[in-house]
Short mmCIF file of C-alpha atoms and ligand atoms in Angstrom, two decimals:
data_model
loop_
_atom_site.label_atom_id
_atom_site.label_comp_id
_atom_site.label_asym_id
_atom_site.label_seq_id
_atom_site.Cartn_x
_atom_site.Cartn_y
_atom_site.Cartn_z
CA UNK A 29 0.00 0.00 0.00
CA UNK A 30 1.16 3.69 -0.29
CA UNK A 31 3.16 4.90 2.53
CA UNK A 32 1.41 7.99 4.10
CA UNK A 33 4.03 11.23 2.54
CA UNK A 34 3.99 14.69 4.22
CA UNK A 35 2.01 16.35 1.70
CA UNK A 36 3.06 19.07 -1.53
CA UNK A 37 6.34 17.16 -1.87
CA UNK A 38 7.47 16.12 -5.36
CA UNK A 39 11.31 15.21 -3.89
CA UNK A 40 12.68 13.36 -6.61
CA UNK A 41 16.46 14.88 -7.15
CA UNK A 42 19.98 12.91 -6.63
CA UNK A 43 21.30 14.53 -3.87
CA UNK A 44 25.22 15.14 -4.72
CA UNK A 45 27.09 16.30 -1.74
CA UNK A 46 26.10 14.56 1.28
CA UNK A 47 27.57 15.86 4.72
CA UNK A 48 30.68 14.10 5.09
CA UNK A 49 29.89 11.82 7.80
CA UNK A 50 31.34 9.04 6.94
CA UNK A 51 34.30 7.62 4.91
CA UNK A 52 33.95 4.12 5.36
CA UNK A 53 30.72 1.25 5.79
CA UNK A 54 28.43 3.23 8.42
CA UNK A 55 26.58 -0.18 8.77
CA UNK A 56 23.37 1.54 9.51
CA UNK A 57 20.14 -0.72 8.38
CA UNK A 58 18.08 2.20 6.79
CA UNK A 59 14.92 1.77 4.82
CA UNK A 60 14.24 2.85 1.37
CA UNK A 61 11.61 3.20 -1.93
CA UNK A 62 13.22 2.39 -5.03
CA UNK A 63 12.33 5.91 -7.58
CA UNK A 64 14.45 4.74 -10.88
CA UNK A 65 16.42 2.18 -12.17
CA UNK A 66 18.38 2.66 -15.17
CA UNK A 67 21.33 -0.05 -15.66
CA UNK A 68 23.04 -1.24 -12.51
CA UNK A 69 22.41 2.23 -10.25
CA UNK A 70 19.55 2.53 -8.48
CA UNK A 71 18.07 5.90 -7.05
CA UNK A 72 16.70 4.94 -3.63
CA UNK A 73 14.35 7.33 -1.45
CA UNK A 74 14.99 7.49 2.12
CA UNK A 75 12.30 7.88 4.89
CA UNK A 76 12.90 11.33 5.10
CA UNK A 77 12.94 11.80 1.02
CA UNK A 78 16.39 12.09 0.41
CA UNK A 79 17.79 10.42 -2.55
CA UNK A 80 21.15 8.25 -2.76
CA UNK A 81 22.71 6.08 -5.64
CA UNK A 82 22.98 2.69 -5.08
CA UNK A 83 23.94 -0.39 -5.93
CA UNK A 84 22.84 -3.91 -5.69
CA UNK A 85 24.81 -7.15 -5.47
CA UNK A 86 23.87 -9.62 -8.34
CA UNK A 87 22.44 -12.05 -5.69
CA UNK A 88 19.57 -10.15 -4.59
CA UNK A 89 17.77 -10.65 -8.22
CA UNK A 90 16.40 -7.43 -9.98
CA UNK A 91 15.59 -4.95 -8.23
CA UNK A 92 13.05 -2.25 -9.43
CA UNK A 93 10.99 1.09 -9.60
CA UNK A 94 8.88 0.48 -6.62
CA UNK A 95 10.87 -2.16 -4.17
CA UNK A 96 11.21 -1.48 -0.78
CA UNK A 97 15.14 -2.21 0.27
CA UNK A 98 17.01 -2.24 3.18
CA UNK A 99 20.19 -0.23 2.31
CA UNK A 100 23.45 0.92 3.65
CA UNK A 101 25.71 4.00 2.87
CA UNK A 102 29.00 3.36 1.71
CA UNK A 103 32.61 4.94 1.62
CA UNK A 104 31.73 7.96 -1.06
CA UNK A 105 27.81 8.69 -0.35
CA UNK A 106 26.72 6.15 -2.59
CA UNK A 107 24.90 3.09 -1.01
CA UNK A 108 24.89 -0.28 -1.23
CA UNK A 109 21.28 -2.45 -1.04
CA UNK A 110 21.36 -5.00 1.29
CA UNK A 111 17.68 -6.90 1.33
CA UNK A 112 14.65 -6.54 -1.02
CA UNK A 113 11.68 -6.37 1.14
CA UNK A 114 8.86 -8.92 -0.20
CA UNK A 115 6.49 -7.54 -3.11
CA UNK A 116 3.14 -6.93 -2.82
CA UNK A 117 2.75 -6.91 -6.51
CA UNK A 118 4.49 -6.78 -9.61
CA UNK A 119 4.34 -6.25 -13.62
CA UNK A 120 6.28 -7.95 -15.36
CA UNK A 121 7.05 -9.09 -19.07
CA UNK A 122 9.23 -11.39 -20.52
CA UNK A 123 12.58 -10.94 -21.42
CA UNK A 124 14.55 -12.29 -24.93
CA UNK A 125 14.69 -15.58 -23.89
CA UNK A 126 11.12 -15.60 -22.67
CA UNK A 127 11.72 -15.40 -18.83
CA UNK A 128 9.58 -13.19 -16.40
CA UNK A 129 11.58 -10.10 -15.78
CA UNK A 130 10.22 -7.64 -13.24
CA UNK A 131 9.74 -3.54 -14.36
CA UNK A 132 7.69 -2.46 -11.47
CA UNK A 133 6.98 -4.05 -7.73
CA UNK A 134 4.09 -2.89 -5.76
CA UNK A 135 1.57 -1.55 -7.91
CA UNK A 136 -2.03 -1.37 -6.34
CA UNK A 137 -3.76 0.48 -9.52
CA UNK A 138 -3.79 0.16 -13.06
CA UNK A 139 -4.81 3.42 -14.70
CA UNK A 140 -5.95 1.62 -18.24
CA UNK A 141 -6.28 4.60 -20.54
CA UNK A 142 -8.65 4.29 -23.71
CA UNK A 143 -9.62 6.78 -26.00
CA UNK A 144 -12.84 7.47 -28.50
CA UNK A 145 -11.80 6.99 -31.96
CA UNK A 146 -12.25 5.94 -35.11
CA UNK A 147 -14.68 8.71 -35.81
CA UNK A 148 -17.23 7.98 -38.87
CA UNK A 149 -20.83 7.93 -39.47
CA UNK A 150 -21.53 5.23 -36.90
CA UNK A 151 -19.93 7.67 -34.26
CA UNK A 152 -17.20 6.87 -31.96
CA UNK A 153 -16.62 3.20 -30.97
CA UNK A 154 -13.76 2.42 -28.19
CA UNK A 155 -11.64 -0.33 -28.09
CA UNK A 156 -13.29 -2.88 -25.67
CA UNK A 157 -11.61 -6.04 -26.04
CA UNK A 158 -8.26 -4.58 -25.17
CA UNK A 159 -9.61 -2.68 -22.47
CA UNK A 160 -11.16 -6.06 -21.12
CA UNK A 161 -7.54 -7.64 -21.80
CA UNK A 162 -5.84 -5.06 -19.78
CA UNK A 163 -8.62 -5.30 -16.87
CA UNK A 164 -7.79 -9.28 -16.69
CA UNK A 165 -4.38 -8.40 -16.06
CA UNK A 166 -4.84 -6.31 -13.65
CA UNK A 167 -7.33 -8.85 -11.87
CA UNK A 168 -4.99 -11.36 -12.89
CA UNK A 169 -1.98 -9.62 -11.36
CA UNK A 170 -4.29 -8.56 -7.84
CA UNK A 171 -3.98 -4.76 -8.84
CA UNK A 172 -6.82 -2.87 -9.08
CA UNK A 173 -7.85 -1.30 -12.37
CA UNK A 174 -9.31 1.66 -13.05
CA UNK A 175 -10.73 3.02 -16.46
CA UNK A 176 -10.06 6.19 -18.13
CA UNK A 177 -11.29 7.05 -21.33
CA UNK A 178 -9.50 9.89 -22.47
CA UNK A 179 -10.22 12.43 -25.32
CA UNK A 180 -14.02 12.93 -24.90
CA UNK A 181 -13.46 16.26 -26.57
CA UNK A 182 -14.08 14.54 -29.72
CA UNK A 183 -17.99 13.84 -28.97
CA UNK A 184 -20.81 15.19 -29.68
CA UNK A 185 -23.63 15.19 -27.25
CA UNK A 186 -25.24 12.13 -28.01
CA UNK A 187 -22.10 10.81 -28.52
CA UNK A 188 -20.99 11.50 -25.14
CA UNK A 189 -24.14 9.67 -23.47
CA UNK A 190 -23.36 6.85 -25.61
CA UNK A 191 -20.33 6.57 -24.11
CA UNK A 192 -21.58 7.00 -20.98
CA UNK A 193 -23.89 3.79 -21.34
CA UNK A 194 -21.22 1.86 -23.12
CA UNK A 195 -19.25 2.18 -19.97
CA UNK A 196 -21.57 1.36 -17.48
CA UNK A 197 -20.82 -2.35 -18.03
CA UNK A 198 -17.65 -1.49 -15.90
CA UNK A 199 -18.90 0.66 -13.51
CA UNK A 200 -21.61 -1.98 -12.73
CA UNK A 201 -19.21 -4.33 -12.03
CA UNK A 202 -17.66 -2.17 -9.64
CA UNK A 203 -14.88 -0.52 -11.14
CA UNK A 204 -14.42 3.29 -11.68
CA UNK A 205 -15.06 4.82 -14.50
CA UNK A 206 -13.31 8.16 -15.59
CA UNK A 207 -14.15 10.50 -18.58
CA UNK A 208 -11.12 12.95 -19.91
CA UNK A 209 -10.01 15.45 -21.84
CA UNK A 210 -6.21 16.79 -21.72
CA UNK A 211 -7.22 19.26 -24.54
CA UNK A 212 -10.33 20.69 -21.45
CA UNK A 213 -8.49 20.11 -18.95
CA UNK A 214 -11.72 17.62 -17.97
CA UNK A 215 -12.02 14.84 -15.60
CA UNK A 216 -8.75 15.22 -14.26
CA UNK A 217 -9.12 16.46 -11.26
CA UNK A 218 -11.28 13.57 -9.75
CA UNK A 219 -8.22 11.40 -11.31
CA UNK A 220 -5.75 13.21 -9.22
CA UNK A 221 -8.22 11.88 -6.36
CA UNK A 222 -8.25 8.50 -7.48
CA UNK A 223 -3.90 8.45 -7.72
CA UNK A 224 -3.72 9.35 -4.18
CA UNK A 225 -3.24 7.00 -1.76
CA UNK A 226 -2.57 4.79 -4.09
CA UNK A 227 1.14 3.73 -6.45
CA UNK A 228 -0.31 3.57 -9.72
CA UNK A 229 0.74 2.97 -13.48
CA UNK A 230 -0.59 3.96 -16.89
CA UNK A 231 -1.28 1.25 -19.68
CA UNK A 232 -2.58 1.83 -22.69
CA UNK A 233 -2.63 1.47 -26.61
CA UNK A 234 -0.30 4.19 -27.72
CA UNK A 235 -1.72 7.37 -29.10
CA UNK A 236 -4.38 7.55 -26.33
CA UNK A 237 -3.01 10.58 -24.72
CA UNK A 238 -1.02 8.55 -21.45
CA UNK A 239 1.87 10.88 -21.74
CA UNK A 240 -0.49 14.10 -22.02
CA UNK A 241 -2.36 13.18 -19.17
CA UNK A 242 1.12 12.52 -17.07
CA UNK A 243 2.50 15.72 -18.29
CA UNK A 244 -0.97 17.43 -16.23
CA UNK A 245 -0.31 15.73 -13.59
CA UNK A 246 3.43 15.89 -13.24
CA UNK A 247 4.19 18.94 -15.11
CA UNK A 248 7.30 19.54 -13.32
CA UNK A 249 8.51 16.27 -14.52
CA UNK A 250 10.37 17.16 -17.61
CA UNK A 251 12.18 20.19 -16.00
CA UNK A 252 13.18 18.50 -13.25
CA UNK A 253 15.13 15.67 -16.05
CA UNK A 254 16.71 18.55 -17.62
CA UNK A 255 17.86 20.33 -14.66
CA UNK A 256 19.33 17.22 -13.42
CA UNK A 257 21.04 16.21 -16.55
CA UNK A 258 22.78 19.44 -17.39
CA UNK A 259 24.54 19.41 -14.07
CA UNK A 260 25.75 16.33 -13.72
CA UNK A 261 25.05 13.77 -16.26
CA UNK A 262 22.89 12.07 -13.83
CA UNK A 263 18.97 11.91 -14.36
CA UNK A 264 19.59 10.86 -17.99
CA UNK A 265 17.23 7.65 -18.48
CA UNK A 266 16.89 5.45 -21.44
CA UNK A 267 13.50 6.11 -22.40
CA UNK A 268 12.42 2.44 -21.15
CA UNK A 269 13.70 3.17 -17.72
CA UNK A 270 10.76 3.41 -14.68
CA UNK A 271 10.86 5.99 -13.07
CA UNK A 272 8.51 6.81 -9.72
CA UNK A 273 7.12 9.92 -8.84
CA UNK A 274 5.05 11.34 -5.72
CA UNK A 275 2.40 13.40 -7.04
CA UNK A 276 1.51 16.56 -5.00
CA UNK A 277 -2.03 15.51 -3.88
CA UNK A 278 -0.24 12.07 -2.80
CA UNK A 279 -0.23 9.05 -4.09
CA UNK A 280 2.84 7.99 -6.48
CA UNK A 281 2.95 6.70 -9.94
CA UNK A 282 5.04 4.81 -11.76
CA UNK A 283 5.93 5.96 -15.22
CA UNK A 284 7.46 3.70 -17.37
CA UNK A 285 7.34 4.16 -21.29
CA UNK A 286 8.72 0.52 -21.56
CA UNK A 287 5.46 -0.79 -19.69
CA UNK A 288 2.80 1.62 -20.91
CA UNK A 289 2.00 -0.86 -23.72
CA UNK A 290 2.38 -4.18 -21.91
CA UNK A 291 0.58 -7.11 -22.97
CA UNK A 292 -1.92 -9.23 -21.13
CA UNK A 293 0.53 -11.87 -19.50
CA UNK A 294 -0.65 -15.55 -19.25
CA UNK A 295 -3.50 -16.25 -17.73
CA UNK A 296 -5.08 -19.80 -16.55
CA UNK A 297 -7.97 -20.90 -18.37
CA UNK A 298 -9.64 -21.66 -15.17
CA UNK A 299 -8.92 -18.28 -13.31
CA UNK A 300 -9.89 -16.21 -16.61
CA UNK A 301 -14.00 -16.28 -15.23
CA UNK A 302 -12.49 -14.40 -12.09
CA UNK A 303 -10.90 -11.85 -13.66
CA UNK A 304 -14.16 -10.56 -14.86
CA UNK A 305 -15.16 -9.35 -11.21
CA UNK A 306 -19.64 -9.31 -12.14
CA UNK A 307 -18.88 -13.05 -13.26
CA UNK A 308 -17.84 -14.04 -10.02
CA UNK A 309 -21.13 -13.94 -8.51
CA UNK A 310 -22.49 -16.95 -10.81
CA UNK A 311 -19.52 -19.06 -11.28
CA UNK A 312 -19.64 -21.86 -8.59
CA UNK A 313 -23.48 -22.04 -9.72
CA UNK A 314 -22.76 -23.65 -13.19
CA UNK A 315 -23.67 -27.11 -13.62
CA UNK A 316 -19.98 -28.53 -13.98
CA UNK A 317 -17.94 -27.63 -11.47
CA UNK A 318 -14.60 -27.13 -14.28
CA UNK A 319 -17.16 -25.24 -16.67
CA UNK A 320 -15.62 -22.43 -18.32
CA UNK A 321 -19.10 -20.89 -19.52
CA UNK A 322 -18.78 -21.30 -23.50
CA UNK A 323 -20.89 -24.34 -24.29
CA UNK A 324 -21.74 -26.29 -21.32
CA UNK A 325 -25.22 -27.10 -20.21
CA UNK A 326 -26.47 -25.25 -17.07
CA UNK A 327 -24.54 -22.67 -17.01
CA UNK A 328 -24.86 -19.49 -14.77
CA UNK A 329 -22.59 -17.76 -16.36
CA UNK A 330 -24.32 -17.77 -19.47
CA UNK A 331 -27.94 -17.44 -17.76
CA UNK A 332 -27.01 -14.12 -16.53
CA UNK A 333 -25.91 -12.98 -19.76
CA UNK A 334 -29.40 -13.71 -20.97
CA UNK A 335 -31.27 -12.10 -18.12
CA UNK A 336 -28.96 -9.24 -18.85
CA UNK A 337 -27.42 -9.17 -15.47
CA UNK A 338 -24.08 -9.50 -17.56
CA UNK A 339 -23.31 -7.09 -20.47
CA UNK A 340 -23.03 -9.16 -23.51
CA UNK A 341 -19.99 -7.80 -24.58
CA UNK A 342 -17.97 -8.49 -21.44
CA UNK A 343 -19.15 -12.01 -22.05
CA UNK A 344 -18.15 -11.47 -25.94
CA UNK A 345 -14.50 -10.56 -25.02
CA UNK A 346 -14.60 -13.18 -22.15
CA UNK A 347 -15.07 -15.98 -25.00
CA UNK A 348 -12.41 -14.27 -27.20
CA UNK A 349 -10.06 -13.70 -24.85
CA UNK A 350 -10.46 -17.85 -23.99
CA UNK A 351 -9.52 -18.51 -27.69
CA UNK A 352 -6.54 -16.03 -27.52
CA UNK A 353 -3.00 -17.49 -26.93
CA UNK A 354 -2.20 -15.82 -23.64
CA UNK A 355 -4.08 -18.27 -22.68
CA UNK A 356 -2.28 -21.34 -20.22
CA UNK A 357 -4.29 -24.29 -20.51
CA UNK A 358 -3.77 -25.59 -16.73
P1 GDP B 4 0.30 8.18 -25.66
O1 GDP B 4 0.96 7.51 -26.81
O2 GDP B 4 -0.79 7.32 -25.08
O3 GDP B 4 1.25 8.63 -24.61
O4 GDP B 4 -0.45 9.47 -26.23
P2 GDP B 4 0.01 10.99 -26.29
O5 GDP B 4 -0.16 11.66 -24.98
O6 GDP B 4 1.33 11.08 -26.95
O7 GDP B 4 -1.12 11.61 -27.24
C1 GDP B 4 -1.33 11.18 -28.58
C2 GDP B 4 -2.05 12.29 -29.35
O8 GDP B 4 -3.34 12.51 -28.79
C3 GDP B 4 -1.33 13.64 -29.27
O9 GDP B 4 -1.41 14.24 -30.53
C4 GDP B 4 -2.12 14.42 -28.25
O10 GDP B 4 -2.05 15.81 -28.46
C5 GDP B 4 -3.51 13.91 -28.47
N1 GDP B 4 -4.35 14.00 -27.26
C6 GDP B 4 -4.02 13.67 -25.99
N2 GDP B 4 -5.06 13.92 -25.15
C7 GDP B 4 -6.07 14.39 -25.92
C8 GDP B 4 -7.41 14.83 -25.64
O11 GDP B 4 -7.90 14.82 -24.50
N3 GDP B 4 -8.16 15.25 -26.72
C9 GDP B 4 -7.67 15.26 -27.99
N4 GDP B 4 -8.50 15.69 -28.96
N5 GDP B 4 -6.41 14.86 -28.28
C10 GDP B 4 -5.62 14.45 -27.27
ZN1 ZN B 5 -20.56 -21.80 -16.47
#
């Protein structure tokens, strides 16, 4: 969960010149948030939000944006990580050789962004079944996700209370909803609500308008890169490197280009019902106990699509996310 941060503080530069304390191994245990990762150094945020290199021996595994370490200061100000404190959560994606590699521990919302487009005669449509793809994830990964659609500029009135019905599939089922506009400034304030309290991360096709609604809400963001990087050299990131930040009305978000357009990783066949939260409800009263709600007889699942007590096109992308290959046949 989010640590509790004094408020109005968006800490996030290397600080240089320590006091010269110490010369040699201190020793001291101290605690500390992981901010950015970019090769082998790690920035790492102390408890009172000062930020030290560091570095980690190979044999604690990878270590990244969002890990809580124990860490101790060494000879010239930099530190060395000693333990990586358990993860809540984590996102991951594989690697060359098709491993799990981490990008970003304890995560407890996924900001999916989706936009309006494809603007013709039949009006806007959104893109649903990756939407639904990125809220399995998130279910599938224990992180809560939260919808944005983003660009509602675009609509005309009867437009925009289409939308509105088209996303009260999700709402119904208990997640939140939010409408925005970057271009009106719209909606964004009740998302700066929803990112506090909370570590949170932005997914999304690309050209939804993720990095324009980051740049509102961190506007200091690419200033402070700049600033860092003409002075020192330090604060230059490959553009895949994560990077956390601790937004001013609390709450901190992760921002990692690399991740923003991360695929739905594998998922169990028989988990995929539960990661459509309304389907929970019905699923232990199917017929079969193993049913998995495409053909079988008896099924609740598929009664309360009929009674309309699940939106059709949840159950749609339910049955074409089954036939997809993320799929793990377990
Ligand atoms: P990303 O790839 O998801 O990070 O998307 P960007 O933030 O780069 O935005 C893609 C394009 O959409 C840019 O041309 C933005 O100016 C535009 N855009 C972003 N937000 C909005 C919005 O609310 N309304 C409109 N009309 N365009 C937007
Ligand atoms: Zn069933």
């Amino acid at each position: 969960m989010a640590r509790k941060r004094a408020p109005h503080r968006v800490k996030q530069q290397v600080k240089q010149e320590l006091t010269p304390t110490s010369n040699t191994l201190d020793g001291e245990r101290r605690n500390g948030l992981v901010i950015s990762r970019f090769g082998a150094n790690l920035d790492v945020e102390d408890e009172s939000g000062e930020v030290y290199r560091c570095t980690s021996r190979r044999k604690h595994g990878a270590i990244v944006c969002g890990d809580r370490v124990v860490w101790t200061l060494t000879h010239d100000n930099h530190g060395v990580i000693i333990e990586r404190e358990e993860r809540q959560t984590f996102l991951a994606r594989p690697d060359d050789v098709g491993r799990e590699k981490a990008i970003a521990a304890n995560i407890d919302q996924l900001i999916i962004v989706g936009t309006v487009k494809a603007l013709n005669e039949e009006g806007y449509r959104f893109h649903d079944n990756l939407i639904d793809r990125y809220f399995v994830a998130a279910e599938n990964l224990g992180i809560t996700p939260v919808l944005i659609i983003n660009k509602i500029d675009l609509l005309s009135d009867n437009e925009g209370e289409r939308l509105q019905q088209d996303t009260t599939c999700y709402e119904e089922a208990g997640y939140r909803v939010l409408h925005t506009s970057t271009k009106l400034a719209h909606g964004l304030e009740p998302l700066r609500e929803q990112l506090s309290q909370h570590t949170s991360i932005f997914v999304g096709e690309s050209g939804v308008g993720k990095s324009s609604i980051i740049r509102h809400l961190l506007p200091e963001k690419e200033i402070r890169v700049g600033e860092v990087s003409a002075s020192s050299g330090k604060g230059k990131h490959t553009t895949t490197a994560a990077m956390l930040y601790h937004l001013k009305d609390g709450g901190d978000l992760i921002d990692s280009p690399g991740v923003r357009e991360f695929g739905l990783s594998q998922v169990e066949t028989k988990s995929l019902a539960a990661c459509f939260k309304e389907f929970r409800d019905y699923i232990g009263l199917c017929k079969f106990h193993n049913c998995t709600h495409q053909s079988e007889p008896k099924c609740a699942v598929k009664e309360a699509v009929a009674s309309k007590k699940i939106h059709q096109r949840r159950y749609d992308n339910y049955i074409s996310i089954m036939g997809s290959d993320e799929m793990k046949a377990i």
